[in-house]
Coordinates of N, CA, C and O and ligand atoms in Angstrom, one line a residue:
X1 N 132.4 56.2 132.8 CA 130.9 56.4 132.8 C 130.4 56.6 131.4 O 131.0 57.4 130.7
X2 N 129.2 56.0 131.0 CA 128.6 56.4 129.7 C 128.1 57.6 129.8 O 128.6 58.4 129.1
X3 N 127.1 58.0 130.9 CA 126.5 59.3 131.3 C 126.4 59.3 132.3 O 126.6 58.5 133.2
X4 N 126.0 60.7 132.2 CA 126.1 61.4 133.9 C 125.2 62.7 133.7 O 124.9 63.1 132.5
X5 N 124.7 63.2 135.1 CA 123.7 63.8 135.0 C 123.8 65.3 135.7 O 123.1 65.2 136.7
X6 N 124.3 66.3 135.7 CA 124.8 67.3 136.0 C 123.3 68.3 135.9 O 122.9 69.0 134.9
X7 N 122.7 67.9 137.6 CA 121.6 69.1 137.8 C 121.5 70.5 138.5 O 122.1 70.5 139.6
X8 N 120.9 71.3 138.3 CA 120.7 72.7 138.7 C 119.7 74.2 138.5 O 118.8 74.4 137.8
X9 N 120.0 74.7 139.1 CA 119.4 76.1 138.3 C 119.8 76.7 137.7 O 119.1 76.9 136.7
X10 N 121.0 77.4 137.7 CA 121.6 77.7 136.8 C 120.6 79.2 136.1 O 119.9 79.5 135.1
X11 N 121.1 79.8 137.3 CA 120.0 81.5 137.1 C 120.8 82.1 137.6 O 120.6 82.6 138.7
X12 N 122.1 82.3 136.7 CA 122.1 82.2 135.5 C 123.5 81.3 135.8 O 124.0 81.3 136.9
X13 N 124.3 80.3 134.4 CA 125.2 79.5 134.5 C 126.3 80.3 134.9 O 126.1 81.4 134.4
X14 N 127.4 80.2 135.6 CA 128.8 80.7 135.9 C 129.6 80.2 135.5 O 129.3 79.1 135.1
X15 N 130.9 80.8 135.5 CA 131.9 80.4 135.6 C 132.1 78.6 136.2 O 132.2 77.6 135.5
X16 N 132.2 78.8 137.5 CA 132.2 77.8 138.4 C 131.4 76.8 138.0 O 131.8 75.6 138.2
X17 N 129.9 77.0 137.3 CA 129.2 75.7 136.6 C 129.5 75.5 135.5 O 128.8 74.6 135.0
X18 N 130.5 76.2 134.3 CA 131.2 75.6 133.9 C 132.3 74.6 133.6 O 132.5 73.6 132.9
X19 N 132.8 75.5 134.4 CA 134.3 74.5 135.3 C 133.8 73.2 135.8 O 134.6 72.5 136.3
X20 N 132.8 72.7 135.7 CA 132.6 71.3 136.6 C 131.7 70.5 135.0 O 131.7 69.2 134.9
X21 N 130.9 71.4 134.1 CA 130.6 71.0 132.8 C 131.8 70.8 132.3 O 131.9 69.6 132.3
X22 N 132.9 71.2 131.8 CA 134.1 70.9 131.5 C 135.1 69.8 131.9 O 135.8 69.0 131.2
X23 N 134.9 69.9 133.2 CA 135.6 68.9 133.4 C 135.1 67.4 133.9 O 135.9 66.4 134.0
X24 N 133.7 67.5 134.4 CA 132.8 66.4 133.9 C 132.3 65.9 132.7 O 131.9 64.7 132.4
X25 N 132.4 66.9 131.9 CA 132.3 65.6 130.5 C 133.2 65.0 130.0 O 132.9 64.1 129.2
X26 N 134.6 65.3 130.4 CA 136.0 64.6 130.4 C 135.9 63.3 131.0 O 136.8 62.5 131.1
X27 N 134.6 63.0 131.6 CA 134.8 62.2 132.5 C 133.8 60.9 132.0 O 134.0 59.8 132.5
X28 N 132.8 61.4 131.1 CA 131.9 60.5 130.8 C 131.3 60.5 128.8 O 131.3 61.5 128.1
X29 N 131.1 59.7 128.7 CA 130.6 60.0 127.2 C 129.7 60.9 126.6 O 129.8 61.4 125.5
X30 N 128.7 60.9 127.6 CA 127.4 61.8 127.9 C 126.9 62.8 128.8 O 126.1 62.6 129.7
X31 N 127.3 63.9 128.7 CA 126.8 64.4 130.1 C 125.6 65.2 129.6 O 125.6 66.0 128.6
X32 N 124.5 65.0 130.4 CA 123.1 65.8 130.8 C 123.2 67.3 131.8 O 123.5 67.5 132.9
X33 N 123.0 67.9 131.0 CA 122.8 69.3 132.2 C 121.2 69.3 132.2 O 120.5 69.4 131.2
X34 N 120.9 69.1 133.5 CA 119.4 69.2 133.6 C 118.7 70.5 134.5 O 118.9 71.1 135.6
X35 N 118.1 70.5 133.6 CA 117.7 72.4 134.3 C 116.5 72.0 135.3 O 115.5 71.4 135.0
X36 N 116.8 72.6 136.6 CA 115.2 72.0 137.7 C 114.2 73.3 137.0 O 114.6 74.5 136.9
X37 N 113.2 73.1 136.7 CA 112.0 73.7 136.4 C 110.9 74.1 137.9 O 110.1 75.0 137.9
X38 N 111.1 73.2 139.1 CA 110.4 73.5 139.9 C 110.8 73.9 141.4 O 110.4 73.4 142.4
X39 N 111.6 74.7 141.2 CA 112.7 74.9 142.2 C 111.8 75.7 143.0 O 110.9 76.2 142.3
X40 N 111.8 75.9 144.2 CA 111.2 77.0 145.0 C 111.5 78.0 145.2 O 110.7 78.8 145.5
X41 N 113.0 78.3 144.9 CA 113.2 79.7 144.8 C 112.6 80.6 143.2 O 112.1 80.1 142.2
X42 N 112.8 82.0 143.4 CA 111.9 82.5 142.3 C 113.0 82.7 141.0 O 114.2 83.0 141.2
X43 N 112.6 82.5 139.9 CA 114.0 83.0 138.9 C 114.1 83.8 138.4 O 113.0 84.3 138.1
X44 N 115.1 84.4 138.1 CA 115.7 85.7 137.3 C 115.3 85.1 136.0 O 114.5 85.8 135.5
X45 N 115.7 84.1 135.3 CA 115.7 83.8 134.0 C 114.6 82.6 133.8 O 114.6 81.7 134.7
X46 N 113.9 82.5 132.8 CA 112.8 81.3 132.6 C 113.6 80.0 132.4 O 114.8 80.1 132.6
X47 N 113.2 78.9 132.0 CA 113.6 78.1 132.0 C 114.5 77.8 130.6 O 115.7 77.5 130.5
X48 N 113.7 78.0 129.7 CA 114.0 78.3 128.1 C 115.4 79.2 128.2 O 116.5 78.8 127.8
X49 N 114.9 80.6 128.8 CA 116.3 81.2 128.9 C 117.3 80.5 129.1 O 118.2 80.2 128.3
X50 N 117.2 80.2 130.5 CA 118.4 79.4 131.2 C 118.9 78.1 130.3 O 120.0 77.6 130.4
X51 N 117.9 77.5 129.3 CA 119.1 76.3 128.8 C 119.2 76.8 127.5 O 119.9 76.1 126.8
X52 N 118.7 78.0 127.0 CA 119.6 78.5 125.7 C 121.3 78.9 126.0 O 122.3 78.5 125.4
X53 N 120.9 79.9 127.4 CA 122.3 80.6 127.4 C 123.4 79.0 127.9 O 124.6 79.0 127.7
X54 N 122.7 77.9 128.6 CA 123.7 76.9 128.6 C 124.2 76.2 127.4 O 125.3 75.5 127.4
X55 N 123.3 76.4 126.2 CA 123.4 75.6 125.3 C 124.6 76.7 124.3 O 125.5 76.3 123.5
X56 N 124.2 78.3 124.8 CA 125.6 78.8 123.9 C 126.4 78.4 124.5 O 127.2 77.8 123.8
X57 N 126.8 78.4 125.8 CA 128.2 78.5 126.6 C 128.6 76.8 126.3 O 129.8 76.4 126.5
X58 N 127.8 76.0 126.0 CA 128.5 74.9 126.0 C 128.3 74.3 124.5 O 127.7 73.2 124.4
X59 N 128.7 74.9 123.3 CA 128.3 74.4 122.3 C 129.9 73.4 121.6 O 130.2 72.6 120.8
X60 N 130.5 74.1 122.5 CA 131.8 73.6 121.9 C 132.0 72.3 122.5 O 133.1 71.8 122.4
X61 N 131.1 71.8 123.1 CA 131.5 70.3 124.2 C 130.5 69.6 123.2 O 129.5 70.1 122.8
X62 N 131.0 68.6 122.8 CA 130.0 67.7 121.9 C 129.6 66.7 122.1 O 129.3 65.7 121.3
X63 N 129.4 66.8 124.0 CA 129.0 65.3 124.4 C 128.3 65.6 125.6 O 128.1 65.0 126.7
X64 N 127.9 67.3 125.2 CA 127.0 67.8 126.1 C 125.6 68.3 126.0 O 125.5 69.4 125.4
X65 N 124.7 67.9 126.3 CA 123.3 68.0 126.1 C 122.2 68.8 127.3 O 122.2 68.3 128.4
X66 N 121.6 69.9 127.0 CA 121.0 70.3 127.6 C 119.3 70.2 128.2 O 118.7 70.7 127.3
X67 N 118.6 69.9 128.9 CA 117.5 69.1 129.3 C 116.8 70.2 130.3 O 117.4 71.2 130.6
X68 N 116.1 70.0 130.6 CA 114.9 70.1 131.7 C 114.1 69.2 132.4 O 113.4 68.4 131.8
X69 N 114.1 69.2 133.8 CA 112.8 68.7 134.5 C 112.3 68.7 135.2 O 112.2 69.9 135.7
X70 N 111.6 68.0 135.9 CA 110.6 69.1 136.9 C 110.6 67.7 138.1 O 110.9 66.7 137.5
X71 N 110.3 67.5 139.2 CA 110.3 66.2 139.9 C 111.6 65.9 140.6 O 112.4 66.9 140.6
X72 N 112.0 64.9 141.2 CA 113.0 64.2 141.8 C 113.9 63.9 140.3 O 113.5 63.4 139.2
X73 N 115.6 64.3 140.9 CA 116.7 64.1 140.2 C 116.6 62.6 139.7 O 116.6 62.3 138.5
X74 N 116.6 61.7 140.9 CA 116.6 60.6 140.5 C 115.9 59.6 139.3 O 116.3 58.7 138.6
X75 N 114.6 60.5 139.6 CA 113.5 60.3 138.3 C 114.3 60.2 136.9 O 114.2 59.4 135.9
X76 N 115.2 61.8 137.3 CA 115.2 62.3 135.7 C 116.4 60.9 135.2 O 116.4 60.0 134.3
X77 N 117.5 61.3 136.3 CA 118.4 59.9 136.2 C 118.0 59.0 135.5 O 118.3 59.1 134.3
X78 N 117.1 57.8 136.2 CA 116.7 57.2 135.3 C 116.2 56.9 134.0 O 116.7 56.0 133.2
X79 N 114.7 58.2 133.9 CA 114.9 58.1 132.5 C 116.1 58.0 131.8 O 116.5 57.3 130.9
X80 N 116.4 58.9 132.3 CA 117.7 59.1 130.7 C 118.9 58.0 130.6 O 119.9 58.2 129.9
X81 N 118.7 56.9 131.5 CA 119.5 56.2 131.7 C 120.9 56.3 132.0 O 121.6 55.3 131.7
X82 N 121.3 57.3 132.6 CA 122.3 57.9 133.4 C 123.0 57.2 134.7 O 122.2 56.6 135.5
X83 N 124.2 57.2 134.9 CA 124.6 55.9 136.0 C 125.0 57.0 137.4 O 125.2 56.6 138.6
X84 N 125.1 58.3 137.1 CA 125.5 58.9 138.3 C 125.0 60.3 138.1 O 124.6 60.5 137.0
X85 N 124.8 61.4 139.0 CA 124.6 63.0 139.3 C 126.0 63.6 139.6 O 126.7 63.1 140.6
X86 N 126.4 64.5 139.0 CA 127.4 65.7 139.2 C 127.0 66.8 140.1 O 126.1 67.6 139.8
X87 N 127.5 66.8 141.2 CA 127.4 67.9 141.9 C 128.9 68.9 142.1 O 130.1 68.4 142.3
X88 N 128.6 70.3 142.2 CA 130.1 70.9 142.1 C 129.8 71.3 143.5 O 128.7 71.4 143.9
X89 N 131.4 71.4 144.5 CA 131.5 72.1 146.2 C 131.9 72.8 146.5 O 133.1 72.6 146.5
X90 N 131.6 73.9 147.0 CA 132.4 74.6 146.7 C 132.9 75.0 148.5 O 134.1 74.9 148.8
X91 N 132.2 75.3 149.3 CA 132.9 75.0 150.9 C 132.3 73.8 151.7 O 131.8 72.8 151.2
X92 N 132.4 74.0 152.9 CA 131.8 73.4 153.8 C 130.6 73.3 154.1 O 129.9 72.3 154.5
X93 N 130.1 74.5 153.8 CA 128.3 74.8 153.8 C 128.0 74.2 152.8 O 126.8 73.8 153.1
X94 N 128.3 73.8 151.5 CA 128.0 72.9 150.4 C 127.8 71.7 150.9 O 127.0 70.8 150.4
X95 N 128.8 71.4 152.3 CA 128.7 69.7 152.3 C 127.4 69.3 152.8 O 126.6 68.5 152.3
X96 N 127.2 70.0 154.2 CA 125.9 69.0 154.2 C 124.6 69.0 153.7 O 123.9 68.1 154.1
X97 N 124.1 70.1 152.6 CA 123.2 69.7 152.2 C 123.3 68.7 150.8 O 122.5 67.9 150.3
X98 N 124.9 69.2 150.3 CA 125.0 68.0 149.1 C 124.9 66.5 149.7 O 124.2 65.7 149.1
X99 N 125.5 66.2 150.9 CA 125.6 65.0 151.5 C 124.3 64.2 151.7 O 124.3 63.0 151.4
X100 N 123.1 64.9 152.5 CA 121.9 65.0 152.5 C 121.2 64.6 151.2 O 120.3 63.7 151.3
X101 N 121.3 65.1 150.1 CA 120.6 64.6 148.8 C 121.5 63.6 148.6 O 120.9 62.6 148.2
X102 N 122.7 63.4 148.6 CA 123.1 62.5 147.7 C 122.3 61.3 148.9 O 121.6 60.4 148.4
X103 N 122.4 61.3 149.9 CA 121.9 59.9 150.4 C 120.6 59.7 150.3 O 120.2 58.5 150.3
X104 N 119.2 61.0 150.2 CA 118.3 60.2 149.7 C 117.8 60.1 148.3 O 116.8 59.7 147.9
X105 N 119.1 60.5 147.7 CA 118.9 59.6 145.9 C 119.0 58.1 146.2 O 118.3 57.3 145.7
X106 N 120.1 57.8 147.1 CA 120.3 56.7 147.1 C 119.9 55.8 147.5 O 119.9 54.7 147.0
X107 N 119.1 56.3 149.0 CA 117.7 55.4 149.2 C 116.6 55.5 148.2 O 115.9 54.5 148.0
X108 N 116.2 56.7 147.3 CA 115.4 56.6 146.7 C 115.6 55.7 144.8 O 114.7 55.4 144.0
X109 N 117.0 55.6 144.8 CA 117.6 54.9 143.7 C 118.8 54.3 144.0 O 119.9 54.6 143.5
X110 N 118.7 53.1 144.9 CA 120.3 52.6 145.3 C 121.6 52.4 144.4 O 122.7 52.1 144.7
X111 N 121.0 52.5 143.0 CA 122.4 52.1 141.6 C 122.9 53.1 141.8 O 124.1 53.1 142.0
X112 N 122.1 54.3 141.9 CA 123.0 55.7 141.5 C 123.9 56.1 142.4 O 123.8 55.9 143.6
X113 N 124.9 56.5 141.8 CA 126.0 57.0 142.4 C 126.4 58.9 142.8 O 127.1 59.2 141.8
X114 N 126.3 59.5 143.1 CA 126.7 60.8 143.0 C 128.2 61.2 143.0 O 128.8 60.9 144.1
X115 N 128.7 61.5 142.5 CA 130.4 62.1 142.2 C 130.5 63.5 142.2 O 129.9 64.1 141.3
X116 N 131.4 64.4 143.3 CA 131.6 65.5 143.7 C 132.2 66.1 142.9 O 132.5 65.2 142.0
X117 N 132.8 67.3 142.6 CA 133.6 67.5 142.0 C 134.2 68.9 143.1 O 133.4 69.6 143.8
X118 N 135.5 69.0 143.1 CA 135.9 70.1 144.4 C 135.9 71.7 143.5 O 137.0 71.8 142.9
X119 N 135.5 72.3 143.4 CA 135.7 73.8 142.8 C 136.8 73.9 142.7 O 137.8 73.4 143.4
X120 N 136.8 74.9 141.2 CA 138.1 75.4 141.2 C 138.3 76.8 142.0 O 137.7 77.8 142.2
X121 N 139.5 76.4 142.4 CA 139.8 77.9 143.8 C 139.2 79.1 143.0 O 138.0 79.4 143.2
X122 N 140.0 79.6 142.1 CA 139.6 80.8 141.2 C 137.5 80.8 141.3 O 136.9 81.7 140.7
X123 N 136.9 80.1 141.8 CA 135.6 80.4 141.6 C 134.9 79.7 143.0 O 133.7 79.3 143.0
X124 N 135.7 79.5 144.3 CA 135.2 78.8 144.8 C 134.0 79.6 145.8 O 133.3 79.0 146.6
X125 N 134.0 81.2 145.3 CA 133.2 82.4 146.1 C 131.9 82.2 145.3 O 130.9 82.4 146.0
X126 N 131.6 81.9 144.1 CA 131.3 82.1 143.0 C 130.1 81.6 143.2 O 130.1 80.3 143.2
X127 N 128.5 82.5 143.4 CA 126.9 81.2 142.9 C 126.6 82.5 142.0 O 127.2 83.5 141.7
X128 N 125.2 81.9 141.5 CA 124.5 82.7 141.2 C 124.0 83.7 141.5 O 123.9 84.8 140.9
X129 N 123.4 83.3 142.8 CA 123.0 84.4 143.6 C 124.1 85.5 143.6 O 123.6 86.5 143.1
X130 N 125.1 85.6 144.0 CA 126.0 86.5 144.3 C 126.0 87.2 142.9 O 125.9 88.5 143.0
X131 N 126.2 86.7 141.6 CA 125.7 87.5 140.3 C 124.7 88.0 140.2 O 124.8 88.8 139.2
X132 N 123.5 88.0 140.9 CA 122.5 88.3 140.3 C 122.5 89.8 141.5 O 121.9 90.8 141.2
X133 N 123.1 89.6 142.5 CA 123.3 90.8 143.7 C 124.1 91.8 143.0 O 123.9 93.0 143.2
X134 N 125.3 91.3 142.3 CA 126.1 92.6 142.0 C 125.8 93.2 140.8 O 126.2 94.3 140.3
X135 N 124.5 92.0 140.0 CA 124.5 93.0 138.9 C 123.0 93.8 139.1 O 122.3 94.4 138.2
X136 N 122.6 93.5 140.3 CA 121.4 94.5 140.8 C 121.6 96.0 141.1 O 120.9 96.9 141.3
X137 N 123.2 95.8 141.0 CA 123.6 97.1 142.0 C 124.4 97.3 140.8 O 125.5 97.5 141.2
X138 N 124.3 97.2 139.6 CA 125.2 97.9 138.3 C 126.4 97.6 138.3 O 127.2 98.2 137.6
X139 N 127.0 96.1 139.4 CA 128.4 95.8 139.2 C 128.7 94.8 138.1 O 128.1 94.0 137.5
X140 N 129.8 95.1 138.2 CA 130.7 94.1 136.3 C 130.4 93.3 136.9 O 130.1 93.4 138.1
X141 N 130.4 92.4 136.3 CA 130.2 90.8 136.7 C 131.1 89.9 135.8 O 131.2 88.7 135.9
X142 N 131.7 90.7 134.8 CA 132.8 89.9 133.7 C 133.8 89.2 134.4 O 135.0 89.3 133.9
X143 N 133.7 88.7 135.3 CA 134.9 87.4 136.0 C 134.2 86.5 136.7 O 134.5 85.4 137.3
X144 N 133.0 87.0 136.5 CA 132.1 85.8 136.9 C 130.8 85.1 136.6 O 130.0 84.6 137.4
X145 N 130.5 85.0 135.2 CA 130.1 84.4 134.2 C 131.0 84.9 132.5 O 131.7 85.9 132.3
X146 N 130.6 83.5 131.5 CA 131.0 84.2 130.0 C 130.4 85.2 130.0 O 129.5 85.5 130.7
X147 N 131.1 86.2 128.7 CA 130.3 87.2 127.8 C 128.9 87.4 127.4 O 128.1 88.4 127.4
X148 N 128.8 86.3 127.0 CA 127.7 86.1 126.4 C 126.4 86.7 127.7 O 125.5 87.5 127.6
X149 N 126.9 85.7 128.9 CA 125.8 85.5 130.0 C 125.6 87.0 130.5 O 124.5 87.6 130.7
X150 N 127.2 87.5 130.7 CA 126.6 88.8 131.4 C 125.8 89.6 130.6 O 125.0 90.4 131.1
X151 N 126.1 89.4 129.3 CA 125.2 90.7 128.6 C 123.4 90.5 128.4 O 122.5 91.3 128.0
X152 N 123.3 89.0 128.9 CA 122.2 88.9 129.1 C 121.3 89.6 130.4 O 120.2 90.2 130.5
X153 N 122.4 89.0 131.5 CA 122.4 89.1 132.6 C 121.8 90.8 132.6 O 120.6 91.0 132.9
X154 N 123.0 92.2 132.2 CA 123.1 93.4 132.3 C 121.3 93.7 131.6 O 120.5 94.6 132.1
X155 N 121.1 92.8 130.6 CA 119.9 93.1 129.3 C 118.5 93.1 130.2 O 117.5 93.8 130.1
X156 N 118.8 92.1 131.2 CA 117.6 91.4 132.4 C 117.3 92.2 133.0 O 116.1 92.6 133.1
X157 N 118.7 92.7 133.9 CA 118.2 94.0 134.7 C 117.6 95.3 134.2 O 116.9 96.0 134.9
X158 N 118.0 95.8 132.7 CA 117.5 96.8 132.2 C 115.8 96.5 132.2 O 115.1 97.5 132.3
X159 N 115.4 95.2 132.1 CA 114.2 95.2 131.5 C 113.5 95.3 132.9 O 112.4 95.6 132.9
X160 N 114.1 95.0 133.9 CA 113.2 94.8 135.2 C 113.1 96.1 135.6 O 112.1 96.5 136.1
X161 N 114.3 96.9 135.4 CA 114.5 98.5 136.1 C 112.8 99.4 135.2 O 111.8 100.0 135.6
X162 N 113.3 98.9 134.0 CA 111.8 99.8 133.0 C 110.5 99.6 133.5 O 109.7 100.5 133.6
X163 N 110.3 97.9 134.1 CA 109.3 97.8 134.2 C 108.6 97.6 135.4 O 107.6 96.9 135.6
X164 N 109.6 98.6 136.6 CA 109.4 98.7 137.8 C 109.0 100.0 138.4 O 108.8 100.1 139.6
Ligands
ADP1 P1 121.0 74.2 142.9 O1 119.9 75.2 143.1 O2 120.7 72.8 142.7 O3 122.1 74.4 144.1 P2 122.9 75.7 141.3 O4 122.6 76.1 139.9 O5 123.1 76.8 142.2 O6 121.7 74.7 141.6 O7 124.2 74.7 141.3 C1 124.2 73.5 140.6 C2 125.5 72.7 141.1 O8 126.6 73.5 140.8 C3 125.6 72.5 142.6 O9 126.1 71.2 142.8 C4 126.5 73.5 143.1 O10 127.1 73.2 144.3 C5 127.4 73.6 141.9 N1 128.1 74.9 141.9 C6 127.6 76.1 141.9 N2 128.5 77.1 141.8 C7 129.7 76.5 141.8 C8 131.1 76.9 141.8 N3 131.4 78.2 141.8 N4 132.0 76.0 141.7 C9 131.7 74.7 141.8 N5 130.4 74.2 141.8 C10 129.4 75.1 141.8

């Protein structure tokens, strides 16, 4: 694959959405991490935030580029001239909603392809949400994002605790 398009929220990136940045750009010349900007859930981190701290954690990948956008995946696809979407699985409850989008990308863009990738066991408990729960309640979180992330992560909640 020349590119590929690896989208999400990523509030905040993990472990586990590393693990699938890693080993999807192994896979393609190009890979896109595209940040959704119009998600309906509410975020912990702005948008900006969220593709700085991806842009530290993935600086050492040099065929990795970080984006934003707002609209249908497929949209972004296109633009960017992208031949497939990265999705990571991590159980069974992953499948049918991943299943579900990938088929209406595909009526909505029949070239594109979506390509799964299976979690790695070591992370396969592992979202965001679940970080953002234990570090509401003052727990480590260092096995389940980089350094970097948690201390942002830990920095976040201080600011929300002051200004609550
Ligand atoms: P979304 O809101 O689109 O689900 P996320 O940031 O939660 O965005 O996840 C982006 C992608 O990464 C999804 O395909 C999700 O299944 C995958 N993913 C999230 N956590 C993990 C993990 N621990 N292991 C593998 N894939 C994961």
């Amino acid at each position: 694959m020349k590119k590929a398009v690896y989208p999400g929220s990523f509030d905040p990136v993990t472990l586990g959405h590393l693990d699938i940045i890693e080993r999807s750009a192994k896979m393609c010349g190009i890979l896109i991490i595209g940040v959704l900007t119009n998600n309906s859930k509410t975020p912990l981190f702005s948008v900006e935030e969220r593709v700085n701290m991806l842009k530290s954690v993935t600086k050492d990948l040099p065929n990795v580029e970080v984006k934003t956008f707002g609209g249908l995946t497929a949209d972004f696809v296109r633009e960017n001239q992208a031949e497939a979407v990265i999705r990571g699985l991590r159980a069974v409850t992953d499948f049918e909603y991943e299943l579900q989008i990938a088929q209406i990308n595909r009526v909505i863009a029949p070239e594109l392809d979506t390509i799964f990738l299976t979690t790695n066991l070591n992370y396969s408990y592992l979202s965001s949400s679940i970080v953002k729960e234990v570090a509401a309640f003052d727990g480590d979180i260092s096995a389940f994002v980089p350094p970097i992330i948690a201390e942002k992560v830990k920095q976040k909640m201080a600011d929300r605790m002051k200004s609550e």
